[in-house]
Amino acid sequence: PVRRTWGTDKGHKGGSYMIIDSYSHCGISKFLPLEDVLEVTDKAGVDRCLLSQHLGEYDNTYLASVVDLHPERFAAACMVDPDGPEPLEELRRWQATGRFRGLRILAETLETNEPLCLEALRLGMNLLIYAPGGITKSIPVLCRILEQRSDGRIVISHLGTPQMEGDQLVSGLELLELASKPSIYVQLSGLSMFCEYPYKPLEGLVSDVIRSFGPQRILWGSNFPVCGDSQAYIRDLQMVLSGSWDLQEEEIEWITN
């Protein structure tokens, strides 16, 4: 959601191009504050970062203040209570601040408040979807929404949340059904939520998603601090930068920029 809307100027501290973290958290009521995010991104050599509001928090004031302090470094995705009295007005209010590039929703909101999703796309915001139970059930409504807003950009976080039983992938490949939709992007994020590093049980899924969607529609995200400490952050980024999943140099640049 951040890349290319901020330009593609070079300048990564550790290489020839800029590195963008498309999914991190920052907060004072949950997770860690700005100072910690600045420290870990500095250590990792990350130039820019999208901050995704955490679940259950509909006061986006803190994230707005972070973007206001560091507009060259951070963008943000807000959350709006889809069951609140005036969710559309709330969305418009936060969008009008100029601090939010996206709206983060739970997948169930696609069904329960489709007008909110459509309004976010109409406003030019990215729709950032978290599907705790997997993306499979949401595929029909996603297709319906795209029929109405073909110009909208929908970002599916954490590979659509693949479902695991032990070290076995039991659901997740259904995400590939959306590869033919050019408006849908996938975040290569959250792998540590599903299995342990180096994420061997997810190798096939990650490779299939990258090949099906193409690196131009894959965005690397750290999922900090859920991913762990700064060492885990750097380790996960290095998996991409080192060419895991048979990534070529140009593909790595697409995914991290």
mmCIF file of N, CA, C and O in Angstrom, residues 150-188:
data_model
loop_
_atom_site.group_PDB
_atom_site.id
_atom_site.type_symbol
_atom_site.label_atom_id
_atom_site.label_comp_id
_atom_site.label_asym_id
_atom_site.label_seq_id
_atom_site.Cartn_x
_atom_site.Cartn_y
_atom_site.Cartn_z
ATOM 1 N N SER A 150 -13.630 -1.590 -9.811
ATOM 2 C CA SER A 150 -12.501 -2.259 -10.465
ATOM 3 C C SER A 150 -11.213 -1.451 -10.346
ATOM 4 O O SER A 150 -10.120 -1.977 -10.563
ATOM 5 N N ASP A 151 -11.343 -0.174 -10.013
ATOM 6 C CA ASP A 151 -10.169 0.677 -9.878
ATOM 7 C C ASP A 151 -9.601 0.660 -8.465
ATOM 8 O O ASP A 151 -8.586 1.298 -8.188
ATOM 9 N N GLY A 152 -10.263 -0.057 -7.546
ATOM 10 C CA GLY A 152 -9.803 -0.086 -6.167
ATOM 11 C C GLY A 152 -8.640 -1.035 -5.964
ATOM 12 O O GLY A 152 -8.412 -1.952 -6.761
ATOM 13 N N ARG A 153 -7.894 -0.814 -4.894
ATOM 14 C CA ARG A 153 -6.779 -1.704 -4.572
ATOM 15 C C ARG A 153 -7.076 -2.410 -3.256
ATOM 16 O O ARG A 153 -7.323 -1.770 -2.239
ATOM 17 N N ILE A 154 -7.049 -3.731 -3.302
ATOM 18 C CA ILE A 154 -7.312 -4.560 -2.133
ATOM 19 C C ILE A 154 -6.041 -5.321 -1.784
ATOM 20 O O ILE A 154 -5.422 -5.950 -2.652
ATOM 21 N N VAL A 155 -5.658 -5.241 -0.521
ATOM 22 C CA VAL A 155 -4.427 -5.881 -0.053
ATOM 23 C C VAL A 155 -4.796 -6.944 0.979
ATOM 24 O O VAL A 155 -5.441 -6.650 1.982
ATOM 25 N N ILE A 156 -4.393 -8.165 0.720
ATOM 26 C CA ILE A 156 -4.687 -9.282 1.619
ATOM 27 C C ILE A 156 -3.451 -9.562 2.467
ATOM 28 O O ILE A 156 -2.396 -9.924 1.946
ATOM 29 N N SER A 157 -3.589 -9.349 3.765
ATOM 30 C CA SER A 157 -2.434 -9.491 4.639
ATOM 31 C C SER A 157 -2.169 -10.952 4.997
ATOM 32 O O SER A 157 -3.048 -11.811 4.924
ATOM 33 N N HIS A 158 -0.920 -11.219 5.354
ATOM 34 C CA HIS A 158 -0.488 -12.515 5.897
ATOM 35 C C HIS A 158 -0.840 -13.696 4.985
ATOM 36 O O HIS A 158 -1.308 -14.745 5.451
ATOM 37 N N LEU A 159 -0.647 -13.505 3.670
ATOM 38 C CA LEU A 159 -0.897 -14.593 2.711
ATOM 39 C C LEU A 159 -2.331 -15.126 2.794
ATOM 40 O O LEU A 159 -2.591 -16.281 2.467
ATOM 41 N N GLY A 160 -3.260 -14.273 3.265
ATOM 42 C CA GLY A 160 -4.636 -14.730 3.398
ATOM 43 C C GLY A 160 -4.877 -15.584 4.628
ATOM 44 O O GLY A 160 -5.937 -16.200 4.759
ATOM 45 N N THR A 161 -3.888 -15.645 5.526
ATOM 46 C CA THR A 161 -3.954 -16.440 6.755
ATOM 47 C C THR A 161 -4.167 -17.924 6.467
ATOM 48 O O THR A 161 -5.250 -18.488 6.666
ATOM 49 N N PRO A 162 -3.148 -18.594 5.976
ATOM 50 C CA PRO A 162 -3.253 -20.044 5.739
ATOM 51 C C PRO A 162 -3.543 -20.785 7.034
ATOM 52 O O PRO A 162 -3.097 -20.390 8.105
ATOM 53 N N GLN A 163 -4.300 -21.853 6.909
ATOM 54 C CA GLN A 163 -4.684 -22.646 8.077
ATOM 55 C C GLN A 163 -3.782 -23.884 8.180
ATOM 56 O O GLN A 163 -3.597 -24.606 7.198
ATOM 57 N N MET A 164 -3.231 -24.081 9.375
ATOM 58 C CA MET A 164 -2.282 -25.164 9.593
ATOM 59 C C MET A 164 -2.809 -26.133 10.644
ATOM 60 O O MET A 164 -3.525 -25.743 11.566
ATOM 61 N N GLU A 165 -2.468 -27.396 10.486
ATOM 62 C CA GLU A 165 -2.650 -28.405 11.524
ATOM 63 C C GLU A 165 -1.281 -29.017 11.773
ATOM 64 O O GLU A 165 -0.787 -29.794 10.951
ATOM 65 N N GLY A 166 -0.688 -28.596 12.890
ATOM 66 C CA GLY A 166 0.699 -28.967 13.110
ATOM 67 C C GLY A 166 1.566 -28.307 12.060
ATOM 68 O O GLY A 166 1.518 -27.094 11.871
ATOM 69 N N ASP A 167 2.339 -29.098 11.350
ATOM 70 C CA ASP A 167 3.179 -28.581 10.270
ATOM 71 C C ASP A 167 2.579 -28.836 8.900
ATOM 72 O O ASP A 167 3.278 -28.768 7.881
ATOM 73 N N GLN A 168 1.281 -29.101 8.862
ATOM 74 C CA GLN A 168 0.629 -29.388 7.587
ATOM 75 C C GLN A 168 -0.303 -28.248 7.186
ATOM 76 O O GLN A 168 -1.115 -27.785 7.983
ATOM 77 N N LEU A 169 -0.165 -27.787 5.956
ATOM 78 C CA LEU A 169 -1.061 -26.779 5.408
ATOM 79 C C LEU A 169 -2.372 -27.454 5.023
ATOM 80 O O LEU A 169 -2.389 -28.381 4.213
ATOM 81 N N VAL A 170 -3.476 -27.003 5.628
ATOM 82 C CA VAL A 170 -4.771 -27.613 5.326
ATOM 83 C C VAL A 170 -5.663 -26.681 4.509
ATOM 84 O O VAL A 170 -6.654 -27.133 3.923
ATOM 85 N N SER A 171 -5.336 -25.410 4.462
ATOM 86 C CA SER A 171 -6.114 -24.464 3.673
ATOM 87 C C SER A 171 -5.264 -23.233 3.409
ATOM 88 O O SER A 171 -4.497 -22.802 4.273
ATOM 89 N N GLY A 172 -5.386 -22.689 2.230
ATOM 90 C CA GLY A 172 -4.608 -21.493 1.897
ATOM 91 C C GLY A 172 -4.383 -21.319 0.414
ATOM 92 O O GLY A 172 -4.289 -20.198 -0.092
ATOM 93 N N LEU A 173 -4.322 -22.435 -0.304
ATOM 94 C CA LEU A 173 -4.096 -22.363 -1.741
ATOM 95 C C LEU A 173 -5.272 -21.731 -2.483
ATOM 96 O O LEU A 173 -5.123 -21.305 -3.637
ATOM 97 N N GLU A 174 -6.430 -21.642 -1.811
ATOM 98 C CA GLU A 174 -7.594 -20.999 -2.422
ATOM 99 C C GLU A 174 -7.302 -19.542 -2.776
ATOM 100 O O GLU A 174 -7.940 -18.968 -3.659
ATOM 101 N N LEU A 175 -6.341 -18.945 -2.086
ATOM 102 C CA LEU A 175 -5.941 -17.571 -2.392
ATOM 103 C C LEU A 175 -5.576 -17.401 -3.859
ATOM 104 O O LEU A 175 -5.793 -16.332 -4.454
ATOM 105 N N LEU A 176 -5.047 -18.446 -4.462
ATOM 106 C CA LEU A 176 -4.609 -18.370 -5.860
ATOM 107 C C LEU A 176 -5.766 -18.102 -6.813
ATOM 108 O O LEU A 176 -5.545 -17.638 -7.943
ATOM 109 N N GLU A 177 -7.000 -18.356 -6.367
ATOM 110 C CA GLU A 177 -8.163 -18.070 -7.204
ATOM 111 C C GLU A 177 -8.301 -16.578 -7.505
ATOM 112 O O GLU A 177 -8.975 -16.190 -8.461
ATOM 113 N N LEU A 178 -7.662 -15.743 -6.683
ATOM 114 C CA LEU A 178 -7.753 -14.297 -6.857
ATOM 115 C C LEU A 178 -6.611 -13.718 -7.695
ATOM 116 O O LEU A 178 -6.559 -12.522 -7.932
ATOM 117 N N ALA A 179 -5.707 -14.585 -8.143
ATOM 118 C CA ALA A 179 -4.532 -14.104 -8.870
ATOM 119 C C ALA A 179 -4.886 -13.419 -10.182
ATOM 120 O O ALA A 179 -4.130 -12.577 -10.674
ATOM 121 N N SER A 180 -6.030 -13.757 -10.752
ATOM 122 C CA SER A 180 -6.425 -13.154 -12.025
ATOM 123 C C SER A 180 -7.003 -11.754 -11.855
ATOM 124 O O SER A 180 -7.289 -11.080 -12.849
ATOM 125 N N LYS A 181 -7.173 -11.316 -10.610
ATOM 126 C CA LYS A 181 -7.722 -9.991 -10.326
ATOM 127 C C LYS A 181 -6.577 -8.998 -10.139
ATOM 128 O O LYS A 181 -5.904 -9.005 -9.109
ATOM 129 N N PRO A 182 -6.328 -8.131 -11.115
ATOM 130 C CA PRO A 182 -5.154 -7.254 -11.041
ATOM 131 C C PRO A 182 -5.195 -6.240 -9.913
ATOM 132 O O PRO A 182 -4.156 -5.662 -9.571
ATOM 133 N N SER A 183 -6.346 -6.025 -9.305
ATOM 134 C CA SER A 183 -6.453 -5.049 -8.222
ATOM 135 C C SER A 183 -6.131 -5.642 -6.857
ATOM 136 O O SER A 183 -6.159 -4.928 -5.855
ATOM 137 N N ILE A 184 -5.868 -6.940 -6.805
ATOM 138 C CA ILE A 184 -5.599 -7.588 -5.523
ATOM 139 C C ILE A 184 -4.100 -7.821 -5.338
ATOM 140 O O ILE A 184 -3.429 -8.386 -6.205
ATOM 141 N N TYR A 185 -3.605 -7.358 -4.191
ATOM 142 C CA TYR A 185 -2.213 -7.524 -3.805
ATOM 143 C C TYR A 185 -2.155 -8.432 -2.579
ATOM 144 O O TYR A 185 -3.132 -8.538 -1.824
ATOM 145 N N VAL A 186 -1.015 -9.067 -2.369
ATOM 146 C CA VAL A 186 -0.851 -9.984 -1.237
ATOM 147 C C VAL A 186 0.387 -9.582 -0.453
ATOM 148 O O VAL A 186 1.449 -9.320 -1.033
ATOM 149 N N GLN A 187 0.234 -9.553 0.869
ATOM 150 C CA GLN A 187 1.381 -9.265 1.716
ATOM 151 C C GLN A 187 2.081 -10.542 2.147
ATOM 152 O O GLN A 187 1.446 -11.468 2.672
ATOM 153 N N LEU A 188 3.363 -10.580 1.909
ATOM 154 C CA LEU A 188 4.227 -11.648 2.392
ATOM 155 C C LEU A 188 4.606 -11.272 3.819
ATOM 156 O O LEU A 188 5.649 -10.660 4.072
#
